[in-house]
C-alpha positions as MATLAB code, in Angstrom:
seq = 'XXXXXXXXXXXXXXXXXXXXXXXXXXXXXXXXXXXXXXXXXXXXXXXXXXXXXXXXXXXXXXXXXXXXXXXXXXXXXXXXXXXXXXXXXXXXXXXXXXXXXXXXXXXXXXXXXXXXXXXXXXXXXXXXXXXXXXXXXXXXXXXXXXXXXXXXXXXXXXXXXXXXXXXXXXXXXXXXXXXXXXXXXXXXXXXXXXXXXXXXXXXXXXXXXXXXXXXXXXXXXXXXXXXXXXXXXXXXXXXXXXXXXXXXXXXXXXXXXXXXXXXXXXXXXXXXXXXXXXXXXXXXXXXXXXXXXXXXXXXXXXXXXXXXXXXXXXXXXXXXXXXXXXXXXXXXXXXXXXXXXX';
ca = [
       0.000    0.000    0.000;
       2.891    2.359    0.727;
       4.748    1.524   -2.490;
       1.683    1.766   -4.723;
      -0.645    4.377   -3.240;
      -3.106    4.104   -6.141;
      -3.590    0.331   -6.013;
      -6.407    0.187   -3.470;
      -8.343    3.035   -5.088;
      -7.913    1.585   -8.578;
      -9.333   -1.723   -7.394;
     -12.036   -0.718   -4.923;
     -12.909    2.870   -5.803;
     -15.188    4.391   -3.142;
     -14.773    1.297   -0.949;
     -10.938    1.556   -0.851;
     -10.750    3.486    2.412;
     -13.097    1.078    4.196;
     -11.112   -1.947    2.985;
      -7.813   -0.418    4.095;
      -9.176    0.617    7.493;
     -10.789   -2.781    8.071;
      -7.486   -4.468    7.211;
      -5.492   -2.283    9.621;
      -8.162   -2.651   12.312;
      -8.131   -6.457   12.020;
      -4.356   -6.895   11.847;
      -3.878   -4.596   14.840;
      -6.364   -6.604   16.905;
      -4.947   -9.895   15.699;
      -1.377   -9.212   16.749;
      -2.151   -7.374   19.950;
      -4.255  -10.330   21.044;
      -0.952  -12.271   21.207;
      -2.750  -15.122   19.505;
      -2.399  -14.721   15.777;
      -4.353  -17.876   15.030;
      -7.708  -16.571   16.213;
     -10.182  -15.130   13.734;
     -11.019  -11.550   14.650;
     -14.704  -10.957   15.386;
     -16.159   -7.484   15.847;
     -19.373   -5.505   15.500;
     -19.998   -2.468   13.344;
     -20.189   -0.455   16.575;
     -16.703   -1.668   17.572;
     -15.312   -0.677   14.190;
     -16.994    2.736   14.100;
     -15.960    3.562   17.658;
     -12.307    2.685   17.017;
     -11.927    4.073   13.500;
     -14.098    7.174   13.784;
     -16.891    6.294   11.356;
     -20.599    7.027   11.467;
     -22.591    3.779   11.631;
     -25.461    5.177    9.573;
     -23.090    6.116    6.756;
     -21.445    2.678    6.700;
     -24.773    0.828    6.744;
     -26.370    3.109    4.135;
     -27.539    1.187    1.058;
     -25.348    2.195   -1.875;
     -27.113    4.140   -4.600;
     -25.437    2.039   -7.317;
     -28.055   -0.692   -6.901;
     -31.025   -0.725   -9.279;
     -33.050   -3.221  -11.336;
     -30.097   -3.939  -13.627;
     -27.338   -3.771  -11.024;
     -28.161   -5.844   -7.955;
     -26.047   -6.252   -4.786;
     -24.295   -9.591   -4.170;
     -26.394  -12.097   -2.208;
     -25.128  -14.657    0.269;
     -26.582  -18.155    0.752;
     -29.352  -17.107    3.126;
     -30.417  -14.236    0.884;
     -28.458  -11.648    2.862;
     -27.519   -8.755    0.589;
     -24.139   -7.027    0.872;
     -25.679   -3.747   -0.223;
     -24.202   -1.259    2.275;
     -20.933    0.644    1.951;
     -19.338   -1.448    4.712;
     -20.492   -4.926    3.754;
     -19.945   -4.408    0.046;
     -16.369   -3.288    0.839;
     -15.754   -6.440    2.905;
     -17.312   -8.580    0.176;
     -15.030   -7.125   -2.497;
     -11.924   -7.409   -0.287;
     -12.555  -11.161   -0.027;
     -13.616  -11.652   -3.657;
     -11.100   -9.510   -5.568;
      -7.317   -9.457   -5.648;
      -5.419   -6.164   -5.592;
      -2.572   -5.605   -8.037;
       0.380   -3.753   -6.495;
       3.154   -2.383   -8.725;
       6.645   -1.687   -7.436;
      10.312   -1.921   -8.367;
      12.677   -4.727   -7.394;
      16.084   -4.099   -5.842;
      17.534   -4.566   -9.339;
      15.297   -1.858  -10.745;
      12.868   -4.189  -12.496;
       9.096   -3.698  -12.366;
       7.195   -6.219  -10.237;
       3.477   -6.959  -10.275;
       2.166   -8.591   -7.095;
      -1.423   -9.620   -6.469;
      -2.834   -9.917   -2.962;
      -6.113  -11.066   -1.490;
      -6.782   -8.734    1.436;
      -9.273  -11.006    3.239;
      -9.280  -14.777    2.924;
     -12.800  -14.964    4.315;
     -15.518  -12.784    5.799;
     -18.244  -14.392    7.912;
     -21.375  -12.474    8.845;
     -22.715  -13.724   12.174;
     -26.310  -13.037   13.178;
     -27.154  -12.657   16.843;
     -29.319  -15.718   17.551;
     -30.804  -14.069   20.653;
     -32.666  -11.524   18.517;
     -34.846  -11.697   15.427;
     -33.171   -8.651   13.934;
     -30.736   -9.241   11.056;
     -29.218   -5.836   11.778;
     -27.751   -7.223   15.016;
     -24.678   -8.950   13.638;
     -20.925   -9.281   13.947;
     -18.156   -9.990   11.469;
     -15.412  -12.614   11.597;
     -12.487  -11.936    9.269;
      -9.487  -14.021    8.257;
      -6.648  -12.094    6.602;
      -5.247  -13.264    3.274;
      -2.224  -15.554    3.682;
      -0.053  -13.539    1.259;
      -0.662  -10.405    3.312;
       0.354  -12.209    6.517;
       3.418  -13.762    4.900;
       4.584  -10.389    3.620;
       4.655   -9.040    7.175;
       7.790  -11.071    7.840;
       9.692   -9.521    4.965;
       8.611   -5.979    4.194;
       6.676   -3.427    6.200;
       6.622    0.182    7.304;
       5.780    1.297   10.818;
       2.849    3.567   11.587;
       1.331    4.832   14.809;
      -2.111    3.289   15.210;
      -3.467    6.127   17.381;
      -2.331    8.764   14.897;
      -3.829    6.727   12.060;
      -7.174    6.560   13.892;
      -7.082   10.281   14.669;
      -7.076   11.113   10.973;
     -10.843   10.737   10.841;
     -12.637   13.525    9.002;
     -16.257   14.573    8.495;
     -16.682   12.424    5.388;
     -15.463    8.890    4.650;
     -13.790   10.178    1.452;
     -11.694   12.700    3.384;
     -10.852   10.096    6.027;
      -9.713    7.731    3.283;
      -7.461   10.319    1.640;
      -5.872   11.402    4.956;
      -5.143    7.829    6.007;
      -3.806    6.972    2.573;
      -1.337    9.814    3.054;
      -0.390    8.483    6.491;
       0.635    5.128    4.996;
       2.720    7.044    2.449;
       4.115    9.096    5.350;
       5.358    5.882    7.012;
       7.269    5.139    3.834;
       8.738    8.669    3.736;
      10.023    8.367    7.307;
      11.488    4.917    6.651;
      13.207    6.184    3.492;
      14.681    9.196    5.310;
      15.963    6.913    8.082;
      17.477    4.497    5.560;
      19.317    7.408    3.908;
      20.383    8.777    7.303;
      18.589   12.020    6.512;
      15.918   14.167    8.153;
      14.019   15.026    4.995;
      12.097   13.657    2.039;
      11.185   15.467   -1.178;
       8.178   14.721   -3.359;
       5.950   16.677   -5.730;
       2.556   18.319   -5.372;
       1.279   16.067   -8.152;
       2.436   12.935   -6.319;
       0.736   14.094   -3.129;
      -2.444   14.918   -5.034;
      -2.347   11.301   -6.217;
      -1.929   10.092   -2.628;
      -4.929   12.187   -1.565;
      -6.911   10.982   -4.608;
      -7.476   14.562   -5.736;
      -8.508   15.073   -9.363;
      -7.903   18.811   -9.699;
      -6.760   20.042  -13.107;
      -5.508   23.537  -12.193;
      -1.979   23.266  -10.626;
      -2.502   26.258   -8.304;
      -5.750   24.818   -6.932;
      -4.145   21.383   -6.598;
      -1.355   22.906   -4.516;
      -3.879   24.754   -2.318;
      -5.812   21.537   -1.657;
      -2.625   19.635   -0.790;
      -1.581   22.409    1.609;
      -4.978   22.398    3.316;
      -4.822   18.612    3.752;
      -1.254   18.645    5.118;
      -2.134   21.353    7.636;
      -5.185   19.404    8.811;
      -3.149   16.217    9.168;
      -0.318   17.943   11.043;
      -2.752   19.211   13.671;
      -3.949   15.658   14.391;
      -0.578   13.888   14.649;
       1.555   13.230   17.733;
       4.812   12.642   15.851;
       4.393   15.128   13.090;
       6.485   16.792   10.384;
       7.338   20.199    9.013;
       7.046   20.942    5.328;
       7.606   23.694    2.812;
       7.007   24.139   -0.891;
      10.211   24.411   -2.915;
      11.319   24.634   -6.527;
      12.504   21.521   -8.333;
      15.774   20.528   -6.558;
      17.175   19.119   -9.797;
      19.894   21.621  -10.822;
      19.163   20.939  -14.500;
      15.663   22.304  -14.034;
      15.877   26.050  -13.549;
      12.174   26.602  -12.907;
      11.447   28.726   -9.840;
       7.881   27.437   -9.477;
       7.420   25.872   -6.055;
       5.605   22.650   -6.844;
       7.817   20.273   -4.878;
       7.344   19.589   -1.174;
      10.200   19.226    1.289;
       9.215   17.221    4.388;
      11.416   17.520    7.469;
      11.415   15.066   10.389;
      12.756   15.823   13.852;
      15.105   13.573   15.827;
      12.193   12.768   18.136;
      10.091   11.621   15.193;
      12.855    9.486   13.668;
      13.710    7.975   17.052;
      10.079    7.126   17.692;
       9.836    5.272   14.390;
      13.057    3.376   15.197;
      10.628    0.651   16.124;
      11.501   -2.490   17.974;
       9.181   -4.201   15.547;
      12.099   -4.539   13.117;
      13.985   -6.638   15.649;
      10.759   -8.381   16.626;
      10.062   -9.695   13.128;
      13.687  -10.765   12.603;
      13.783  -12.727   15.865;
      10.331  -14.190   15.323;
      11.297  -15.404   11.840;
      14.492  -16.950   13.233;
      12.677  -18.856   15.995;
       9.829  -19.849   13.715;
      12.412  -21.288   11.327;
      14.005  -23.389   14.064;
      10.622  -24.649   15.213;
       9.526  -25.422   11.659;
      12.633  -27.497   10.987;
      12.031  -29.268   14.288;
       8.434  -30.023   13.287;
       9.679  -31.819   10.163;
      11.604  -34.169   12.405;
       8.378  -35.803   13.590;
       7.871  -37.530   10.269;
      10.620  -39.873    9.042;
      10.194  -38.912    5.392;
      10.270  -35.219    6.189;
      13.209  -35.818    8.492;
      15.277  -37.269    5.635;
      14.245  -34.350    3.477;
      15.392  -32.076    6.273;
      18.728  -33.868    6.493;
      19.285  -33.403    2.770;
      18.340  -29.737    3.075;
      20.874  -28.925    5.794;
      22.870  -25.908    4.709;
      20.163  -24.865    2.246;
      17.844  -21.876    2.749;
      14.475  -22.673    4.314;
      11.579  -22.761    1.867;
       9.821  -19.670    3.228;
       6.622  -20.373    1.367;
       6.269  -23.709    3.170;
       7.461  -22.115    6.405;
       4.735  -19.473    6.275;
       2.129  -22.039    5.273;
       3.012  -24.025    8.407;
       3.210  -20.965   10.692;
      -0.252  -19.671    9.783;
      -1.857  -23.123    9.758;
      -3.742  -24.660   12.686;
      -0.926  -27.124   13.394;
       1.115  -26.897   16.622;
      -0.761  -23.818   17.830;
       0.340  -24.206   21.438;
       4.008  -24.278   20.453;
       3.624  -21.357   18.056;
       1.923  -19.214   20.671;
       4.757  -20.011   23.074;
       7.234  -18.790   20.452;
       5.234  -15.643   19.773;
       4.827  -14.708   23.440;
       8.484  -15.503   24.137;
       9.671  -13.139   21.402;
       7.249  -10.421   22.544;
       8.654  -10.739   26.074;
      12.250  -10.510   24.800;
      11.685   -7.473   22.588;
       9.044   -5.698   24.664;
       9.980   -6.197   28.350;
       7.125   -3.956   29.518;
       4.644   -6.308   27.859;
       3.350   -3.685   25.416;
       3.292   -4.806   21.795;
];
């Protein structure tokens, strides 16, 4: 999402912000539960309270439905016709195509399923279908990717970027994911700044404004609003193109500056957490192969060879050996986060 800020919008359109927020909401709850093998179940009230949405807006029947265009129906005739449920339905049904560059400078196209499954659970104690909860399982590719490539964001700051409309909330939070990438890039370069263009930021905010001056004004208004809501914020200024070959004095580039406090805060222990977790998971996985004689011989032949990470992840996120895997997870959390906060 940080590398290809258009991908979610291109795939889901108006539902993109809901899909992204539901994903972040679920993955946050899943990992802070210290039991990553549980499905996450929540109500619309839980989601709205945490993510700053209006329940009526999320449950509003979309105006795209008519006699020719009908909402998807589930087995019991339940219609996914609201903004929220249609977004969840699409996140389980459709893959998202993310474009990025490899370390060698080659273009890569990756496809991800955001949700592996979405279960709508009616409250059996009432006769009202509106009283329901949702149980979501994240897509395996998304979970596997967490071991290898991620940017850190502050969940409270992300939540605080709620605006009056769901469209504005979506654009602000899309920027915040891009912001996590900017900070990580600055840290990797041992710098305190990051330069991008007004046009790129307009893309991040999903603004379709043709006049450059108006586009710049809208970007400035959004950045100022976001700054006022963030704990670990940034400074910015509009500058001319820093490329010395371009002599234009028009200020349509944006220089972001990050303080030492901000960079230190995002020096997250999560980097060490994932590395240690992957190491211990690898040891445990190899040990699990030992239980079967055939797999044991395969293991013996594979000594000195890299672990097949695809099979490793498949085992880690399966239902096998859950007790042992939870012991590993909680042990690593204790090592990296002595105060118990994850």
